[in-house]
Tab-separated table of C-alpha atoms in Angstrom:
chain	number	residue	atom	x	y	z
H	1	ASP	CA	-31.700	19.037	37.975
H	2	HIS	CA	-31.959	17.897	34.506
H	3	LEU	CA	-29.679	15.373	32.525
H	4	TYR	CA	-30.001	15.141	28.737
H	5	VAL	CA	-28.324	12.676	26.451
H	6	SER	CA	-28.168	13.371	22.719
H	7	ASN	CA	-27.982	10.019	20.963
H	8	MET	CA	-29.390	8.907	17.620
H	9	ALA	CA	-28.905	5.154	17.384
H	10	SER	CA	-27.855	3.366	20.639
H	11	GLY	CA	-30.682	0.902	20.147
H	12	GLU	CA	-30.109	0.201	16.443
H	13	LEU	CA	-26.289	0.231	16.742
H	14	GLU	CA	-25.752	-1.519	20.264
H	15	GLY	CA	-29.144	-2.905	21.272
H	16	GLN	CA	-29.088	-0.603	24.285
H	17	THR	CA	-31.761	1.849	25.298
H	18	GLY	CA	-32.211	3.840	28.474
H	19	VAL	CA	-29.030	5.526	28.095
H	20	PRO	CA	-29.901	8.560	29.998
H	21	ASN	CA	-31.102	6.626	33.104
H	22	MET	CA	-27.879	4.512	32.957
H	23	LEU	CA	-25.754	7.786	32.919
H	24	ALA	CA	-27.703	9.286	35.697
H	25	HIS	CA	-27.072	6.032	37.758
H	26	ASP	CA	-23.219	6.095	37.042
H	27	LEU	CA	-23.286	9.678	37.916
H	28	ALA	CA	-25.220	9.218	41.118
H	29	ALA	CA	-27.455	12.114	39.747
H	30	GLN	CA	-30.631	10.794	40.945
H	31	PRO	CA	-33.377	11.992	41.382
H	32	ALA	CA	-32.449	14.219	38.341
H	33	TYR	CA	-35.017	14.226	35.365
H	34	THR	CA	-33.530	12.475	32.420
H	35	ALA	CA	-34.206	12.614	28.524
H	36	ARG	CA	-32.784	11.250	25.449
H	37	ILE	CA	-32.672	13.866	22.692
H	38	ASP	CA	-32.953	12.020	19.108
H	39	GLN	CA	-33.004	14.310	16.043
H	40	THR	CA	-30.841	12.088	14.049
H	41	SER	CA	-27.377	13.190	13.124
H	42	SER	CA	-28.351	16.857	14.541
H	43	SER	CA	-29.166	15.227	17.922
H	44	GLY	CA	-26.392	17.203	19.571
H	45	GLY	CA	-27.735	20.596	18.353
H	46	ALA	CA	-31.276	19.617	19.378
H	47	GLY	CA	-29.832	18.740	22.846
H	48	ILE	CA	-28.151	22.312	23.145
H	49	TYR	CA	-31.596	23.812	22.247
H	50	ALA	CA	-33.503	21.452	24.659
H	51	ALA	CA	-30.929	22.168	27.465
H	52	TRP	CA	-31.047	26.046	26.885
H	53	GLN	CA	-34.941	25.938	26.952
H	54	SER	CA	-34.795	23.804	30.327
H	55	VAL	CA	-32.793	26.594	32.053
H	56	ALA	CA	-34.376	29.623	30.275
H	57	SER	CA	-37.843	28.474	31.314
H	58	GLU	CA	-36.496	28.086	34.846
H	59	ALA	CA	-37.655	24.250	34.663
H	60	SER	CA	-33.871	23.455	35.771
H	61	GLU	CA	-31.358	25.654	37.341
H	62	MET	CA	-28.592	23.368	35.986
H	63	THR	CA	-28.614	20.966	33.036
H	64	LEU	CA	-26.036	18.683	31.969
H	65	LEU	CA	-26.153	17.833	28.291
H	66	VAL	CA	-24.021	14.851	27.136
H	67	GLY	CA	-23.750	13.600	23.566
H	68	GLY	CA	-22.436	10.354	22.563
H	69	GLU	CA	-22.429	7.477	20.070
H	70	LYS	CA	-20.678	4.123	19.695
H	71	MET	CA	-20.375	3.080	15.980
H	72	THR	CA	-17.043	1.434	14.997
H	73	HIS	CA	-18.171	-1.972	16.053
H	74	LYS	CA	-20.205	-1.948	13.089
H	75	THR	CA	-19.187	-2.251	9.390
H	76	THR	CA	-19.294	0.968	7.414
H	77	GLY	CA	-22.068	-0.751	5.441
H	78	GLU	CA	-24.046	-1.643	8.632
H	79	ALA	CA	-23.621	2.051	9.946
H	80	THR	CA	-24.553	3.554	6.668
H	81	ASP	CA	-27.804	1.424	6.559
H	82	VAL	CA	-28.682	2.502	10.119
H	83	ILE	CA	-28.159	6.224	9.137
H	84	ALA	CA	-29.806	5.754	5.904
H	85	SER	CA	-33.039	4.862	7.854
H	86	LEU	CA	-33.379	8.604	8.809
H	87	THR	CA	-34.419	9.302	5.140
H	88	HIS	CA	-38.160	9.258	4.111
H	89	PRO	CA	-39.282	5.649	3.080
H	90	VAL	CA	-40.221	6.558	-0.384
H	91	GLU	CA	-36.264	7.289	-0.948
H	92	TYR	CA	-34.960	4.707	1.478
H	93	LYS	CA	-36.670	1.714	-0.210
H	94	HIS	CA	-35.004	2.668	-3.613
H	95	GLY	CA	-31.740	2.512	-1.966
H	96	VAL	CA	-31.020	6.064	-1.564
H	97	THR	CA	-28.371	7.059	1.110
H	98	LEU	CA	-26.894	10.243	2.563
H	99	PRO	CA	-23.528	9.760	0.272
H	100	SER	CA	-25.678	9.483	-2.865
H	101	PHE	CA	-27.507	12.725	-1.926
H	102	ALA	CA	-24.315	14.190	-1.490
H	103	GLY	CA	-22.876	13.070	-4.756
H	104	LEU	CA	-25.976	14.272	-6.773
H	105	THR	CA	-25.948	17.634	-4.932
H	106	ALA	CA	-22.304	18.096	-5.386
H	107	ARG	CA	-22.562	17.447	-9.226
H	108	LEU	CA	-25.468	19.973	-9.339
H	109	TYR	CA	-23.608	22.458	-7.484
H	110	LEU	CA	-20.370	22.135	-9.565
H	111	ASP	CA	-22.333	22.464	-12.576
H	112	GLU	CA	-24.769	25.291	-11.675
H	113	TYR	CA	-22.069	27.565	-10.316
H	114	ASP	CA	-18.930	26.676	-12.460
H	115	ALA	CA	-16.996	25.600	-9.420
H	116	PRO	CA	-13.844	23.502	-9.869
H	117	ARG	CA	-13.746	20.086	-8.458
H	118	GLU	CA	-10.477	20.886	-6.608
H	119	SER	CA	-12.400	23.275	-4.361
H	120	LEU	CA	-14.084	20.356	-2.817
H	121	GLY	CA	-10.852	18.614	-2.175
H	122	LYS	CA	-9.420	21.755	-0.641
H	123	VAL	CA	-12.046	21.608	2.066
H	124	ALA	CA	-10.759	18.166	3.031
H	125	VAL	CA	-7.210	19.248	3.022
H	126	LYS	CA	-7.919	22.251	5.298
H	127	ASN	CA	-10.023	20.233	7.847
H	128	HIS	CA	-7.347	17.463	7.909
H	129	LYS	CA	-4.802	20.201	8.543
H	130	ASN	CA	-6.825	21.609	11.449
H	131	GLY	CA	-7.438	18.151	12.862
H	132	VAL	CA	-3.686	17.655	13.213
H	133	ASP	CA	-3.765	19.944	15.974
H	134	ASN	CA	-6.912	18.526	17.873
H	135	PRO	CA	-5.776	15.806	20.367
H	136	ASN	CA	-9.316	14.562	20.204
H	137	ALA	CA	-9.520	14.094	16.470
H	138	GLN	CA	-10.069	10.650	14.976
H	139	PHE	CA	-7.651	11.312	12.109
H	140	ARG	CA	-4.821	13.603	13.112
H	141	LYS	CA	-2.956	13.238	9.663
H	142	ALA	CA	-2.645	16.061	7.050
H	143	VAL	CA	-3.558	14.969	3.356
H	144	ASP	CA	-2.563	16.923	0.203
H	145	LEU	CA	-4.881	17.803	-2.633
H	146	ASP	CA	-3.487	15.148	-4.920
H	147	THR	CA	-4.364	12.376	-2.333
H	148	VAL	CA	-7.784	13.649	-1.957
H	149	LEU	CA	-8.545	13.776	-5.608
H	150	ASP	CA	-6.788	10.273	-6.360
H	151	SER	CA	-8.911	8.421	-3.645
H	152	PRO	CA	-11.686	6.082	-4.605
H	153	ILE	CA	-14.882	7.347	-6.002
H	154	VAL	CA	-17.709	6.787	-3.673
H	155	ALA	CA	-20.667	8.778	-5.071
H	156	ASP	CA	-19.346	10.828	-8.157
H	157	PRO	CA	-17.973	13.298	-8.167
H	158	LEU	CA	-17.264	12.715	-4.481
H	159	ARG	CA	-14.318	10.568	-3.309
H	160	LEU	CA	-13.361	8.800	-0.270
H	161	TYR	CA	-11.611	11.756	1.254
H	162	ASP	CA	-14.895	13.986	0.699
H	163	PHE	CA	-16.544	11.790	3.379
H	164	CYS	CA	-16.517	11.834	7.117
H	165	PRO	CA	-15.789	8.626	9.025
H	166	ILE	CA	-17.900	6.513	11.473
H	167	THR	CA	-16.699	7.276	14.959
H	168	ASP	CA	-17.051	6.553	18.674
H	169	GLY	CA	-17.104	9.694	20.694
H	170	SER	CA	-18.813	11.858	23.417
H	171	ALA	CA	-18.831	15.436	24.510
H	172	ALA	CA	-20.519	17.368	27.327
H	173	LEU	CA	-21.774	20.920	28.241
H	174	LEU	CA	-23.251	22.426	31.466
H	175	PHE	CA	-25.945	24.913	31.066
H	176	CYS	CA	-26.996	27.353	33.845
H	177	PRO	CA	-28.281	30.969	34.476
H	178	GLU	CA	-25.327	33.453	33.991
H	179	SER	CA	-25.876	34.452	37.597
H	180	VAL	CA	-25.136	30.996	38.571
H	181	ALA	CA	-22.175	30.783	36.233
H	182	GLN	CA	-20.612	33.747	37.862
H	183	GLU	CA	-20.885	32.077	41.267
H	184	ILE	CA	-19.365	28.733	40.253
H	185	ALA	CA	-17.009	29.355	37.342
H	186	ASP	CA	-13.902	31.610	36.802
H	187	GLU	CA	-15.000	31.592	32.996
H	188	TYR	CA	-17.925	30.871	30.941
H	189	VAL	CA	-19.574	31.638	27.623
H	190	VAL	CA	-23.089	32.729	26.795
H	191	VAL	CA	-25.568	31.210	24.618
H	192	SER	CA	-26.752	34.399	22.844
H	193	GLY	CA	-28.782	32.803	20.065
H	194	VAL	CA	-30.139	29.294	19.352
H	195	ALA	CA	-32.986	28.035	16.951
H	196	GLY	CA	-33.926	24.960	15.003
H	197	ALA	CA	-35.733	24.513	11.880
H	198	THR	CA	-36.598	21.550	9.360
H	199	ASP	CA	-36.829	21.268	5.631
H	200	THR	CA	-38.801	18.746	3.412
H	201	HIS	CA	-38.174	15.112	4.586
H	202	VAL	CA	-38.391	13.988	1.049
H	203	VAL	CA	-35.092	15.748	-0.430
H	204	HIS	CA	-36.060	15.328	-4.119
H	205	GLU	CA	-39.180	17.621	-3.258
H	206	ARG	CA	-36.996	20.674	-2.654
H	207	PRO	CA	-37.130	23.447	-5.143
H	208	ASP	CA	-33.251	23.737	-4.773
H	209	PRO	CA	-31.276	21.044	-3.451
H	210	THR	CA	-28.138	23.269	-3.004
H	211	THR	CA	-30.165	25.336	-0.463
H	212	MET	CA	-30.657	24.034	2.991
H	213	ARG	CA	-33.760	25.983	4.145
H	214	GLY	CA	-33.405	24.568	7.622
H	215	VAL	CA	-29.902	26.368	7.711
H	216	VAL	CA	-31.401	29.349	6.355
H	217	GLU	CA	-34.219	29.611	8.882
H	218	SER	CA	-32.474	28.379	11.964
H	219	SER	CA	-29.616	30.849	11.505
H	220	ARG	CA	-32.020	33.883	10.839
H	221	GLN	CA	-33.842	32.956	14.123
H	222	ALA	CA	-30.471	32.509	15.982
H	223	TYR	CA	-29.046	35.916	14.507
H	224	GLU	CA	-32.331	37.733	15.557
H	225	MET	CA	-32.162	36.325	19.067
H	226	ALA	CA	-28.334	37.289	19.504
H	227	ASP	CA	-28.922	40.549	17.876
H	228	ARG	CA	-26.277	39.691	15.494
H	229	ASP	CA	-25.631	39.316	11.829
H	230	PRO	CA	-23.147	37.087	9.680
H	231	ASP	CA	-20.466	39.676	9.819
H	232	ASP	CA	-20.321	39.605	13.613
H	233	VAL	CA	-19.305	35.886	13.543
H	234	ASP	CA	-15.515	35.503	14.137
H	235	PHE	CA	-15.329	31.746	13.218
H	236	ALA	CA	-17.721	28.736	12.959
H	237	GLU	CA	-18.104	24.865	13.084
H	238	LEU	CA	-20.084	23.574	10.342
H	239	HIS	CA	-21.550	20.078	9.797
H	240	ASP	CA	-19.007	18.770	7.005
H	241	MET	CA	-20.459	15.253	6.876
H	242	PHE	CA	-19.668	15.738	3.260
H	243	THR	CA	-17.228	18.388	1.827
H	244	ILE	CA	-20.105	19.791	-0.425
H	245	LEU	CA	-22.079	20.578	2.779
H	246	GLU	CA	-19.453	22.990	3.988
H	247	PHE	CA	-20.185	25.189	0.904
H	248	LEU	CA	-23.857	25.041	1.149
H	249	GLN	CA	-24.106	25.856	4.827
H	250	PHE	CA	-21.394	28.738	4.316
H	251	GLU	CA	-23.834	30.373	1.905
H	252	ASP	CA	-27.148	29.590	3.804
H	253	LEU	CA	-25.519	31.025	6.977
H	254	GLY	CA	-25.045	34.267	5.138
H	255	PHE	CA	-21.305	34.120	5.027
H	256	ALA	CA	-21.295	34.302	0.988
H	257	GLU	CA	-23.746	34.941	-1.783
H	258	LYS	CA	-25.416	31.827	-3.263
H	259	GLY	CA	-22.962	29.836	-5.448
H	260	GLU	CA	-19.780	31.547	-4.034
H	261	GLY	CA	-18.948	29.461	-1.005
H	262	TRP	CA	-16.283	27.730	-3.016
H	263	LYS	CA	-14.513	30.960	-3.765
H	264	ALA	CA	-14.075	31.425	0.091
H	265	VAL	CA	-12.055	28.208	0.217
H	266	GLU	CA	-10.129	28.853	-2.935
H	267	GLU	CA	-9.215	32.428	-1.451
H	268	GLY	CA	-8.126	30.963	1.976
H	269	ARG	CA	-10.815	32.834	3.799
H	270	THR	CA	-11.752	29.649	5.806
H	271	GLU	CA	-8.298	28.867	6.917
H	272	ARG	CA	-7.365	29.425	10.580
H	273	ASP	CA	-5.479	32.497	9.496
H	274	GLY	CA	-8.300	33.579	7.105
H	275	ASP	CA	-11.026	36.240	7.962
H	276	LEU	CA	-13.680	33.636	8.832
H	277	PRO	CA	-12.121	30.317	9.978
H	278	ILE	CA	-14.337	27.265	9.463
H	279	ASN	CA	-13.958	24.014	11.409
H	280	THR	CA	-10.812	24.710	13.424
H	281	SER	CA	-11.608	21.401	15.246
H	282	GLY	CA	-10.953	19.518	12.049
H	283	GLY	CA	-14.709	19.251	11.428
H	284	LEU	CA	-16.640	16.010	11.143
H	285	LYS	CA	-14.216	15.176	8.275
H	286	SER	CA	-11.302	14.886	10.447
H	287	LYS	CA	-12.399	14.973	14.068
H	288	GLY	CA	-15.065	12.260	13.338
H	289	HIS	CA	-18.821	12.120	13.264
H	290	PRO	CA	-20.250	10.216	16.236
H	291	LEU	CA	-23.816	11.283	15.298
H	292	GLY	CA	-25.354	12.280	18.646
H	293	ALA	CA	-22.171	13.737	20.041
H	294	SER	CA	-21.101	15.702	16.958
H	295	GLY	CA	-23.372	18.966	17.645
H	296	VAL	CA	-22.193	18.880	21.264
H	297	ALA	CA	-18.658	18.694	20.068
H	298	GLN	CA	-19.104	21.575	17.812
H	299	ALA	CA	-20.133	23.630	20.625
H	300	VAL	CA	-17.218	22.555	22.806
H	301	GLU	CA	-14.840	23.635	20.088
H	302	VAL	CA	-16.454	26.937	20.114
H	303	TYR	CA	-16.315	27.213	23.933
H	304	GLU	CA	-12.630	26.179	23.835
H	305	GLN	CA	-11.842	28.958	21.207
H	306	LEU	CA	-13.678	31.637	23.088
H	307	GLN	CA	-12.003	30.690	26.327
H	308	GLY	CA	-8.393	30.630	24.672
H	309	GLU	CA	-8.213	26.887	25.449
H	310	ALA	CA	-7.871	25.553	21.990
H	311	GLY	CA	-4.149	24.943	22.131
H	312	ASP	CA	-2.272	24.879	18.837
H	313	ARG	CA	-5.298	25.478	16.910
H	314	GLN	CA	-6.243	28.621	18.964
H	315	LEU	CA	-7.500	31.747	17.175
H	316	ASP	CA	-6.650	35.398	17.966
H	317	ASP	CA	-9.062	36.522	20.613
H	318	PRO	CA	-12.528	35.450	19.029
H	319	GLU	CA	-15.676	36.774	20.616
H	320	VAL	CA	-18.445	35.461	18.720
H	321	GLY	CA	-18.538	31.831	17.466
H	322	LEU	CA	-21.305	29.807	15.625
H	323	ALA	CA	-22.102	25.979	15.455
H	324	CYS	CA	-24.447	24.465	12.726
H	325	ASN	CA	-25.506	20.928	13.256
H	326	VAL	CA	-27.343	19.089	10.469
H	327	GLY	CA	-29.522	16.298	10.688
H	328	GLY	CA	-30.011	14.045	7.559
H	329	PHE	CA	-29.347	15.904	4.447
H	330	GLY	CA	-30.503	19.189	5.960
H	331	ASN	CA	-33.790	17.593	7.151
H	332	CYS	CA	-33.577	19.229	10.618
H	333	VAL	CA	-30.914	21.792	11.675
H	334	THR	CA	-29.842	23.674	14.962
H	335	THR	CA	-27.708	26.900	14.638
H	336	THR	CA	-26.136	28.015	18.040
H	337	ILE	CA	-24.384	31.277	18.628
H	338	LEU	CA	-21.909	31.533	21.651
H	339	GLU	CA	-20.161	34.660	22.973
H	340	THR	CA	-17.679	35.738	25.543
H	341	PRO	CA	-19.531	37.882	28.163
H	342	GLU	CA	-17.512	40.814	27.287
H	343	ALA	CA	-19.028	40.600	23.792
H	344	GLN	CA	-22.476	41.114	24.960
């Protein structure tokens, strides 16, 4: 009935608009209603929210969500400039980019909470290790801590391996009522909670840059909708565009007290064999970050884990998974909770 495409910048990067209509044509999906969902780098999560709403409201009985972005034909500088355009003009015109925000925030976090620089590097090591077992990852190569810490500085204290790459990629999800899923599919998962929220568009106006209020609020609403709390989550896919973001989201989702997210990494809690595995897909760091597709791909990883279809990176019988997709530097966020039917 509905076909949504999560995409941030096909016009800016490729000079191509009308992608949903093109896809409907290629899929022979006419006369389905089509729409492009653009919420910057959280377009995928926003697409999940929109697709869920279309089915929950009974406007559509079946909604296909496709997330996609084509980026690698552009240089890193060109792609970074397009991405930087999502920042507020008062910051953008002074040359502020998301990597520079990340460096400033990482320095503040390390100093404020007495966290070792090595803890950020261990996020990269962990996520690259997970990516080795993901056949769809952009970088299927393990790295050691020395390699991460010795890589070139990009935005002090962050180095090259603290950043995700630019990526080509796509992912898709099909949404329908549970009664329909029971008829057409042998197995499925349930969207038990989904919500979105925003923070100030001007990052320097935030009372505490190490707190992402969009993550706090969207997760609060998603937990409430799912009748869950952070302790119920078995694993999560977080938006690690920069390694520091894994710490911030881990805390703002309620998985650790403020300033203690780094300890979870040091203690091995976020490893695949830890008590709360984070980014089993390899995360944006290893799997890649094709902007509009990333949030959809996060949910695909959660789906595959819940279905026992994650191959060599499969966890032991997870029942509840969470995906947190961040736009900009926390400017807009969507949190989604997925569960097996048996966990309901």
